[in-house]
Amino acid sequence: MRSERARLTALYGGLLVLAGALLMGLVYLLVSERLYATVLTAVAPAVPDGATPAVRSGVASMPQPSSDWAHTVVMEPGQYAVAKRVTTAAGDAALNQLLTVSGVSLAVYSVLSVALAWWMAGRVLRPVGVITARARRLSGNNLHERLALKAPPGELKELADTFDGMLDRIEELVAARQRFAANAAHELRTPLAVQRAAAEIGLADDPPPEKVAWIRDKLIDTAADSEQLIEGLLLLAVCDEGLRRRERVELDAIAATVTEALEPEAKNRSITVEAEARPLPAEGDPVLLGHLVHNLVANALRHNHPGGTVRVRVGPGGLEVANTGPVVDPATVPLLFEPFRRAQARRHAPGEGAGLGLSIVASIARAHGGEASATANPGGGLTVRVVLPTCP
C-alpha cells in the first residue's frame, strides 16, 4: 500500500470489521448461555402427561414461564426426558441459524465497511490533495495564489491556513529581494554614470588645470560613494548569513567610542550630541554591533539641521538614538528599514549616504536575536530603539 488513502482504508475498514466480529461473537455467547434454559422453560408446559405413575423421589420441577418466575411445573421423569430432547434439538437449530445469519451479515458488513472507509479516507485526504497540487504549481509567477480552504475548523484547515501564511511570507520576501536587486542596480549605476559624464564632458577640449582638479575631486567623491554603497551591501549580506562568533560585548562602551569618533562631524554640522550610557552587556559580534551604533549615530547627524541635537542613551531598556530634523510622516517610518529607502528624495549630495543605514541596523539586530523599531518625533526627526538580548 503506497498511498495514504489505501492505508487509511485498511485501518478504518479493519477496525470496523473487527468491531463487527466482536459484536457477533458477544451476541452468540450471550444467546448460547441462556438459550437452552429459555427453550426448556417454554417447551415444558406443552409436553403431554405420561402413563407412568408419579413417584415422589422421581419428580422433576421446572419453572413455569411467567413474569416473576414464582410458579413451578411438576414433571414426571418421562415428560422431562422428552422436553430435554426437544430443547436440545431446538437450541442447536437456533444456534446454527444464528451463526449462519451472523456470518452472512458480517460478510456484507465487511464489504460495506471497506467501501465506506475508502470513501471517508478520500474525503479526509481531499484537502491534502489540494495543498499538494497547489504546491506543485507554485512558481515565481503565481505566488499571489492562495488555498483559501473552505472547511470546518480542524487540523487540515489549520494546515491550509498555515500554508497560506507561509506563501504570504515567501511572496513578501521575494518582492523585497526583487526591489533590493532593482534598487541596488540603480544605486550602482548612478555613480558610474556620473563618473562617465565627468570624464567625457569635463575632460573634453583640453580643459584648464582648475577644471581638471574639480573633475578629479568629483571622481574621487563618486568613487567614495560607490565604495560606501558596496561596503553596505556586503555588510547586509554578512548579517543575513548570521553570526559567526559570539562574545560578551559592552554596548555602552561601544556607544561611547562611536560618539567620540563622530564628535568632529557633529561640530562641523553644528549639532550637539548628548550621551547617557549605563552598563548594558550583550552577547554577539563586537564588529557588527559597532556598525549598528555607528550607523544610528551617523544617520542621526546626517539627517539633521544645524543647531540640532542627537541624544544617545544606553541602558537596561536597550539602545536609543533620537535626533531633531525634518518632519517624517509616521506612515513611512516602517519603510525606512528597507534597503535604499529614504525619508526624503535623494539629492545626490556629498555624504548623503546610500540609504542602507537603518536596513543594516535592523539586519544586525535580527542577527543578534533583537529588534529595531522607530517612531517619528512630533517636532521632527526620528527616535530609533534597538533591543538586544542581554547577558549577565
CSV table of C-alpha atoms in Angstrom, one decimal:
chain,number,residue,atom,x,y,z
A,1,MET,CA,0.0,0.0,0.0
A,2,ARG,CA,1.8,3.1,-1.3
A,3,SER,CA,-1.0,5.6,-0.8
A,4,GLU,CA,-2.3,7.2,2.4
A,5,ARG,CA,-5.8,6.5,1.2
A,6,ALA,CA,-5.2,2.8,1.0
A,7,ARG,CA,-3.5,2.8,4.4
A,8,LEU,CA,-6.4,4.7,6.0
A,9,THR,CA,-8.9,2.4,4.2
A,10,ALA,CA,-7.2,-0.6,5.6
A,11,LEU,CA,-7.1,0.9,9.1
A,12,TYR,CA,-10.7,2.1,9.2
A,13,GLY,CA,-12.1,-1.0,7.4
A,14,GLY,CA,-10.1,-3.3,9.7
A,15,LEU,CA,-11.4,-1.6,12.8
A,16,LEU,CA,-15.0,-1.7,11.6
A,17,VAL,CA,-14.7,-5.4,10.7
A,18,LEU,CA,-13.1,-6.2,14.0
A,19,ALA,CA,-15.8,-4.4,15.9
A,20,GLY,CA,-18.5,-6.3,13.9
A,21,ALA,CA,-16.8,-9.7,14.6
A,22,LEU,CA,-16.5,-8.9,18.3
A,23,LEU,CA,-20.1,-7.9,18.4
A,24,MET,CA,-21.2,-11.1,16.6
A,25,GLY,CA,-19.2,-13.2,19.0
A,26,LEU,CA,-20.6,-11.5,22.0
A,27,VAL,CA,-24.2,-11.9,20.8
A,28,TYR,CA,-23.6,-15.6,20.1
A,29,LEU,CA,-22.1,-16.1,23.5
A,30,LEU,CA,-24.9,-14.4,25.4
A,31,VAL,CA,-27.6,-16.2,23.4
A,32,SER,CA,-26.0,-19.6,23.8
A,33,GLU,CA,-25.7,-19.1,27.6
A,34,ARG,CA,-29.4,-18.7,28.1
A,35,LEU,CA,-30.9,-20.3,25.1
A,36,TYR,CA,-31.4,-23.9,26.3
A,37,ALA,CA,-32.9,-22.9,29.7
A,38,THR,CA,-35.3,-20.5,27.9
A,39,VAL,CA,-36.4,-23.1,25.4
A,40,LEU,CA,-36.8,-25.8,28.0
A,41,THR,CA,-39.0,-23.4,30.1
A,42,ALA,CA,-41.1,-22.6,27.1
A,43,VAL,CA,-41.4,-26.3,25.9
A,44,ALA,CA,-42.2,-27.9,29.3
A,45,PRO,CA,-45.9,-26.9,29.6
A,46,ALA,CA,-46.6,-28.3,26.1
A,47,VAL,CA,-45.2,-31.9,26.8
A,48,PRO,CA,-48.2,-34.3,27.4
A,49,ASP,CA,-48.5,-36.3,30.6
A,50,GLY,CA,-47.0,-39.8,30.6
A,51,ALA,CA,-48.7,-43.0,31.8
A,52,THR,CA,-46.1,-43.7,34.4
A,53,PRO,CA,-47.4,-43.1,38.0
A,54,ALA,CA,-45.7,-40.1,39.7
A,55,VAL,CA,-43.1,-41.2,42.3
A,56,ARG,CA,-42.1,-38.5,44.8
A,57,SER,CA,-38.5,-39.3,44.5
A,58,GLY,CA,-38.5,-39.1,40.7
A,59,VAL,CA,-40.5,-35.9,40.3
A,60,ALA,CA,-38.7,-33.0,38.4
A,61,SER,CA,-39.8,-29.5,38.8
A,62,MET,CA,-39.3,-26.7,36.2
A,63,PRO,CA,-40.0,-23.0,36.4
A,64,GLN,CA,-43.3,-22.1,34.7
A,65,PRO,CA,-42.9,-19.1,32.3
A,66,SER,CA,-44.3,-16.1,34.0
A,67,SER,CA,-43.3,-12.6,34.7
A,68,ASP,CA,-41.9,-13.3,38.2
A,69,TRP,CA,-40.8,-16.9,37.8
A,70,ALA,CA,-42.7,-17.5,41.0
A,71,HIS,CA,-44.5,-20.7,40.0
A,72,THR,CA,-43.1,-24.1,39.1
A,73,VAL,CA,-44.3,-27.0,36.9
A,74,VAL,CA,-44.1,-30.5,38.3
A,75,MET,CA,-43.0,-33.0,35.6
A,76,GLU,CA,-42.6,-36.8,35.7
A,77,PRO,CA,-39.3,-38.3,34.5
A,78,GLY,CA,-40.7,-39.3,31.1
A,79,GLN,CA,-42.0,-35.8,30.5
A,80,TYR,CA,-38.7,-34.3,31.5
A,81,ALA,CA,-36.7,-36.5,29.1
A,82,VAL,CA,-39.0,-35.6,26.2
A,83,ALA,CA,-38.7,-31.9,27.0
A,84,LYS,CA,-34.9,-32.2,27.3
A,85,ARG,CA,-34.6,-33.8,23.8
A,86,VAL,CA,-36.8,-31.2,22.2
A,87,THR,CA,-34.9,-28.4,23.9
A,88,THR,CA,-31.6,-29.7,22.7
A,89,ALA,CA,-32.7,-30.0,19.1
A,90,ALA,CA,-34.4,-26.6,19.1
A,91,GLY,CA,-31.4,-24.9,20.7
A,92,ASP,CA,-28.9,-26.4,18.3
A,93,ALA,CA,-31.0,-25.5,15.3
A,94,ALA,CA,-31.4,-21.9,16.6
A,95,LEU,CA,-27.7,-21.5,17.3
A,96,ASN,CA,-26.8,-22.9,13.8
A,97,GLN,CA,-29.2,-20.5,12.2
A,98,LEU,CA,-27.9,-17.6,14.3
A,99,LEU,CA,-24.3,-18.5,13.3
A,100,THR,CA,-25.2,-18.7,9.6
A,101,VAL,CA,-27.1,-15.4,9.6
A,102,SER,CA,-24.3,-13.7,11.6
A,103,GLY,CA,-21.7,-14.9,9.2
A,104,VAL,CA,-23.6,-13.6,6.1
A,105,SER,CA,-24.3,-10.3,7.9
A,106,LEU,CA,-20.6,-10.0,8.8
A,107,ALA,CA,-19.5,-10.6,5.2
A,108,VAL,CA,-21.9,-7.9,3.9
A,109,TYR,CA,-21.0,-5.6,6.7
A,110,SER,CA,-17.3,-6.1,5.9
A,111,VAL,CA,-17.8,-5.1,2.3
A,112,LEU,CA,-19.8,-2.1,3.2
A,113,SER,CA,-17.2,-1.1,5.8
A,114,VAL,CA,-14.3,-1.2,3.4
A,115,ALA,CA,-16.3,0.8,0.8
A,116,LEU,CA,-17.3,3.4,3.5
A,117,ALA,CA,-13.7,3.5,4.7
A,118,TRP,CA,-12.4,4.1,1.2
A,119,TRP,CA,-14.9,7.0,0.7
A,120,MET,CA,-14.2,8.5,4.1
A,121,ALA,CA,-10.4,8.3,3.6
A,122,GLY,CA,-10.8,10.1,0.2
A,123,ARG,CA,-12.9,12.8,1.8
A,124,VAL,CA,-10.5,13.3,4.7
A,125,LEU,CA,-7.5,13.5,2.4
A,126,ARG,CA,-9.1,15.7,-0.2
A,127,PRO,CA,-7.6,19.0,1.3
A,128,VAL,CA,-4.2,17.4,1.4
A,129,GLY,CA,-4.5,16.7,-2.3
A,130,VAL,CA,-5.5,20.3,-3.0
A,131,ILE,CA,-2.4,21.5,-1.0
A,132,THR,CA,-0.1,19.1,-2.8
A,133,ALA,CA,-1.4,20.1,-6.3
A,134,ARG,CA,-1.1,23.8,-5.4
A,135,ALA,CA,2.4,23.4,-4.1
A,136,ARG,CA,3.4,21.7,-7.3
A,137,ARG,CA,2.1,24.5,-9.4
A,138,LEU,CA,3.8,27.3,-7.4
A,139,SER,CA,6.4,29.4,-9.1
A,140,GLY,CA,7.6,33.0,-9.0
A,141,ASN,CA,4.7,33.9,-11.3
A,142,ASN,CA,1.8,32.8,-9.2
A,143,LEU,CA,2.9,33.3,-5.6
A,144,HIS,CA,-0.2,35.5,-5.2
A,145,GLU,CA,-2.5,32.5,-5.3
A,146,ARG,CA,-3.8,31.1,-2.0
A,147,LEU,CA,-5.6,27.9,-1.0
A,148,ALA,CA,-8.4,29.6,0.9
A,149,LEU,CA,-9.6,26.2,2.0
A,150,LYS,CA,-13.3,26.2,2.9
A,151,ALA,CA,-13.6,23.6,5.7
A,152,PRO,CA,-14.7,23.4,9.3
A,153,PRO,CA,-12.1,24.2,11.9
A,154,GLY,CA,-9.7,21.4,12.4
A,155,GLU,CA,-6.1,20.2,11.8
A,156,LEU,CA,-6.4,20.3,7.9
A,157,LYS,CA,-8.0,23.7,8.0
A,158,GLU,CA,-5.1,24.9,10.2
A,159,LEU,CA,-2.6,23.3,7.9
A,160,ALA,CA,-4.1,25.1,4.9
A,161,ASP,CA,-4.1,28.4,6.7
A,162,THR,CA,-0.5,27.9,7.8
A,163,PHE,CA,0.4,27.1,4.1
A,164,ASP,CA,-1.3,30.4,3.1
A,165,GLY,CA,0.6,32.3,5.7
A,166,MET,CA,3.9,30.8,4.5
A,167,LEU,CA,3.0,31.9,1.0
A,168,ASP,CA,2.4,35.4,2.3
A,169,ARG,CA,5.8,35.5,3.9
A,170,ILE,CA,7.5,34.0,0.8
A,171,GLU,CA,5.8,36.5,-1.5
A,172,GLU,CA,6.8,39.4,0.7
A,173,LEU,CA,10.4,38.1,0.8
A,174,VAL,CA,10.6,37.6,-3.0
A,175,ALA,CA,9.1,41.0,-3.6
A,176,ALA,CA,11.7,42.6,-1.1
A,177,ARG,CA,14.5,40.8,-2.9
A,178,GLN,CA,13.3,42.0,-6.3
A,179,ARG,CA,13.1,45.5,-5.0
A,180,PHE,CA,16.5,45.2,-3.4
A,181,ALA,CA,18.1,44.0,-6.7
A,182,ALA,CA,16.4,46.7,-8.7
A,183,ASN,CA,17.4,49.4,-6.2
A,184,ALA,CA,21.0,48.1,-5.9
A,185,ALA,CA,21.4,48.1,-9.7
A,186,HIS,CA,20.1,51.7,-9.8
A,187,GLU,CA,22.3,52.9,-7.0
A,188,LEU,CA,25.4,51.3,-8.5
A,189,ARG,CA,24.6,52.6,-12.0
A,190,THR,CA,24.2,56.2,-10.8
A,191,PRO,CA,27.8,56.8,-9.7
A,192,LEU,CA,29.1,55.1,-12.8
A,193,ALA,CA,27.1,57.4,-14.9
A,194,VAL,CA,28.4,60.4,-13.0
A,195,GLN,CA,32.0,59.2,-13.4
A,196,ARG,CA,31.5,58.6,-17.2
A,197,ALA,CA,29.9,62.0,-17.7
A,198,ALA,CA,32.6,63.8,-15.7
A,199,ALA,CA,35.3,62.1,-17.7
A,200,GLU,CA,33.7,62.5,-21.2
A,201,ILE,CA,32.3,66.0,-20.8
A,202,GLY,CA,34.7,67.6,-18.3
A,203,LEU,CA,37.9,66.4,-19.9
A,204,ALA,CA,36.9,67.3,-23.5
A,205,ASP,CA,38.7,70.0,-25.4
A,206,ASP,CA,41.8,70.2,-23.3
A,207,PRO,CA,40.3,71.7,-20.1
A,208,PRO,CA,42.3,74.1,-17.9
A,209,PRO,CA,44.1,72.7,-14.8
A,210,GLU,CA,41.5,74.1,-12.3
A,211,LYS,CA,38.7,72.2,-14.2
A,212,VAL,CA,40.8,69.1,-14.2
A,213,ALA,CA,41.2,69.4,-10.4
A,214,TRP,CA,37.5,69.8,-10.0
A,215,ILE,CA,36.8,66.7,-12.1
A,216,ARG,CA,39.3,64.8,-10.1
A,217,ASP,CA,37.7,65.7,-6.8
A,218,LYS,CA,34.3,64.8,-8.3
A,219,LEU,CA,35.5,61.4,-9.4
A,220,ILE,CA,37.1,60.8,-6.0
A,221,ASP,CA,33.8,61.7,-4.2
A,222,THR,CA,31.8,59.5,-6.5
A,223,ALA,CA,34.2,56.6,-6.0
A,224,ALA,CA,33.9,57.0,-2.3
A,225,ASP,CA,30.2,56.9,-2.5
A,226,SER,CA,30.4,53.7,-4.6
A,227,GLU,CA,32.8,52.2,-2.1
A,228,GLN,CA,30.4,53.1,0.8
A,229,LEU,CA,27.5,51.5,-1.1
A,230,ILE,CA,29.4,48.3,-1.8
A,231,GLU,CA,30.5,48.1,1.8
A,232,GLY,CA,26.9,48.5,2.9
A,233,LEU,CA,25.7,45.7,0.6
A,234,LEU,CA,28.5,43.4,1.8
A,235,LEU,CA,27.6,44.2,5.4
A,236,LEU,CA,23.9,43.4,4.7
A,237,ALA,CA,24.9,40.0,3.2
A,238,VAL,CA,27.1,39.2,6.2
A,239,CYS,CA,24.3,40.0,8.6
A,240,ASP,CA,21.8,37.8,6.7
A,241,GLU,CA,24.2,34.9,7.0
A,242,GLY,CA,24.0,35.1,10.8
A,243,LEU,CA,26.7,35.4,13.4
A,244,ARG,CA,30.0,33.6,13.0
A,245,ARG,CA,31.2,34.4,16.5
A,246,ARG,CA,29.7,35.4,19.8
A,247,GLU,CA,31.4,37.1,22.8
A,248,ARG,CA,30.5,39.4,25.7
A,249,VAL,CA,30.2,43.0,24.4
A,250,GLU,CA,29.8,46.1,26.5
A,251,LEU,CA,27.3,48.1,24.4
A,252,ASP,CA,27.7,51.2,26.5
A,253,ALA,CA,31.5,51.2,25.8
A,254,ILE,CA,30.9,50.8,22.1
A,255,ALA,CA,28.4,53.7,22.1
A,256,ALA,CA,30.9,55.9,24.0
A,257,THR,CA,33.6,55.1,21.4
A,258,VAL,CA,31.4,55.7,18.4
A,259,THR,CA,30.1,59.0,19.8
A,260,GLU,CA,33.6,60.2,20.5
A,261,ALA,CA,34.7,59.3,17.0
A,262,LEU,CA,31.8,61.2,15.4
A,263,GLU,CA,32.3,64.3,17.5
A,264,PRO,CA,34.3,66.2,14.8
A,265,GLU,CA,31.5,65.6,12.3
A,266,ALA,CA,28.9,66.8,14.8
A,267,LYS,CA,30.9,70.0,15.3
A,268,ASN,CA,31.2,70.6,11.6
A,269,ARG,CA,27.4,70.3,11.3
A,270,SER,CA,26.8,72.4,14.4
A,271,ILE,CA,24.9,69.6,16.1
A,272,THR,CA,25.0,68.9,19.8
A,273,VAL,CA,25.4,65.2,20.9
A,274,GLU,CA,24.1,64.2,24.3
A,275,ALA,CA,25.2,60.8,25.5
A,276,GLU,CA,23.9,58.9,28.5
A,277,ALA,CA,25.3,55.4,28.9
A,278,ARG,CA,24.7,52.8,31.6
A,279,PRO,CA,26.1,49.3,31.7
A,280,LEU,CA,24.5,47.1,29.0
A,281,PRO,CA,26.3,43.8,28.4
A,282,ALA,CA,25.2,41.9,25.3
A,283,GLU,CA,26.4,38.7,23.6
A,284,GLY,CA,27.3,39.0,19.9
A,285,ASP,CA,29.8,40.2,17.3
A,286,PRO,CA,31.6,43.4,18.5
A,287,VAL,CA,32.3,44.5,14.9
A,288,LEU,CA,28.7,44.2,13.8
A,289,LEU,CA,27.5,45.9,17.0
A,290,GLY,CA,29.9,48.7,16.3
A,291,HIS,CA,28.5,49.1,12.8
A,292,LEU,CA,25.0,49.2,14.3
A,293,VAL,CA,25.8,52.0,16.7
A,294,HIS,CA,27.8,53.9,14.1
A,295,ASN,CA,25.0,53.8,11.6
A,296,LEU,CA,22.4,55.0,14.1
A,297,VAL,CA,24.5,58.0,15.3
A,298,ALA,CA,25.8,58.8,11.7
A,299,ASN,CA,22.2,58.8,10.4
A,300,ALA,CA,21.1,61.0,13.3
A,301,LEU,CA,23.8,63.5,12.4
A,302,ARG,CA,23.3,63.3,8.6
A,303,HIS,CA,19.5,63.7,8.7
A,304,ASN,CA,19.5,66.8,11.0
A,305,HIS,CA,19.8,70.5,10.7
A,306,PRO,CA,22.4,73.0,12.0
A,307,GLY,CA,21.8,73.7,15.7
A,308,GLY,CA,20.0,70.4,16.2
A,309,THR,CA,20.6,67.7,18.8
A,310,VAL,CA,21.3,64.0,18.9
A,311,ARG,CA,20.6,62.0,22.1
A,312,VAL,CA,22.2,58.7,22.6
A,313,ARG,CA,21.0,56.6,25.5
A,314,VAL,CA,22.2,53.1,26.5
A,315,GLY,CA,20.7,51.3,29.4
A,316,PRO,CA,18.7,48.2,30.5
A,317,GLY,CA,16.0,49.1,28.0
A,318,GLY,CA,18.4,48.9,25.1
A,319,LEU,CA,19.9,51.4,22.8
A,320,GLU,CA,18.0,54.6,21.8
A,321,VAL,CA,19.1,57.3,19.4
A,322,ALA,CA,16.9,60.3,18.9
A,323,ASN,CA,17.5,63.4,16.7
A,324,THR,CA,16.0,66.6,15.5
A,325,GLY,CA,15.5,67.3,11.8
A,326,PRO,CA,12.8,67.3,9.1
A,327,VAL,CA,9.3,66.1,10.0
A,328,VAL,CA,8.8,62.5,9.0
A,329,ASP,CA,5.5,61.0,8.0
A,330,PRO,CA,4.7,58.3,10.6
A,331,ALA,CA,3.2,56.1,7.9
A,332,THR,CA,6.6,55.9,6.1
A,333,VAL,CA,8.7,55.1,9.2
A,334,PRO,CA,8.4,51.3,8.9
A,335,LEU,CA,9.6,51.5,5.3
A,336,LEU,CA,12.8,53.2,6.3
A,337,PHE,CA,14.1,49.8,7.5
A,338,GLU,CA,14.1,48.6,3.9
A,339,PRO,CA,17.2,49.0,1.8
A,340,PHE,CA,17.6,52.2,-0.2
A,341,ARG,CA,14.5,53.8,1.5
A,342,ARG,CA,14.9,57.5,2.5
A,343,ALA,CA,12.6,59.8,4.3
A,344,GLN,CA,13.3,62.5,1.6
A,345,ALA,CA,14.0,62.2,-2.1
A,346,ARG,CA,17.7,61.7,-2.9
A,347,ARG,CA,19.6,64.9,-3.8
A,348,HIS,CA,22.9,63.2,-4.8
A,349,ALA,CA,24.7,65.5,-2.4
A,350,PRO,CA,28.1,64.5,-1.0
A,351,GLY,CA,27.9,62.5,2.2
A,352,GLU,CA,24.2,61.8,1.7
A,353,GLY,CA,24.6,58.1,2.1
A,354,ALA,CA,23.3,55.1,0.2
A,355,GLY,CA,20.0,54.6,2.1
A,356,LEU,CA,21.2,51.4,3.8
A,357,GLY,CA,21.8,52.7,7.3
A,358,LEU,CA,18.6,51.6,9.0
A,359,SER,CA,18.3,48.4,7.0
A,360,ILE,CA,21.8,47.4,8.2
A,361,VAL,CA,20.7,48.3,11.8
A,362,ALA,CA,17.6,46.1,11.5
A,363,SER,CA,19.6,43.2,9.9
A,364,ILE,CA,22.3,43.3,12.7
A,365,ALA,CA,19.6,43.4,15.4
A,366,ARG,CA,17.9,40.4,13.9
A,367,ALA,CA,21.2,38.5,13.6
A,368,HIS,CA,21.6,39.0,17.4
A,369,GLY,CA,18.1,37.9,18.2
A,370,GLY,CA,17.0,41.5,18.8
A,371,GLU,CA,14.6,44.0,17.2
A,372,ALA,CA,14.9,47.5,15.9
A,373,SER,CA,12.0,50.0,15.8
A,374,ALA,CA,11.5,53.7,15.1
A,375,THR,CA,8.9,56.4,15.8
A,376,ALA,CA,8.6,59.9,14.3
A,377,ASN,CA,9.2,62.7,16.7
A,378,PRO,CA,6.4,65.4,16.7
A,379,GLY,CA,8.8,68.2,16.2
A,380,GLY,CA,10.8,66.4,13.5
A,381,GLY,CA,13.4,63.7,13.3
A,382,LEU,CA,13.3,60.1,14.5
A,383,THR,CA,13.7,58.0,17.6
A,384,VAL,CA,15.2,54.6,16.9
A,385,ARG,CA,15.3,51.9,19.6
A,386,VAL,CA,17.2,48.7,19.4
A,387,VAL,CA,16.5,46.0,22.0
A,388,LEU,CA,19.1,43.1,22.2
A,389,PRO,CA,19.2,40.1,24.4
A,390,THR,CA,21.5,40.8,27.4
A,391,CYS,CA,23.8,38.5,29.2
A,392,PRO,CA,24.5,38.5,33.0
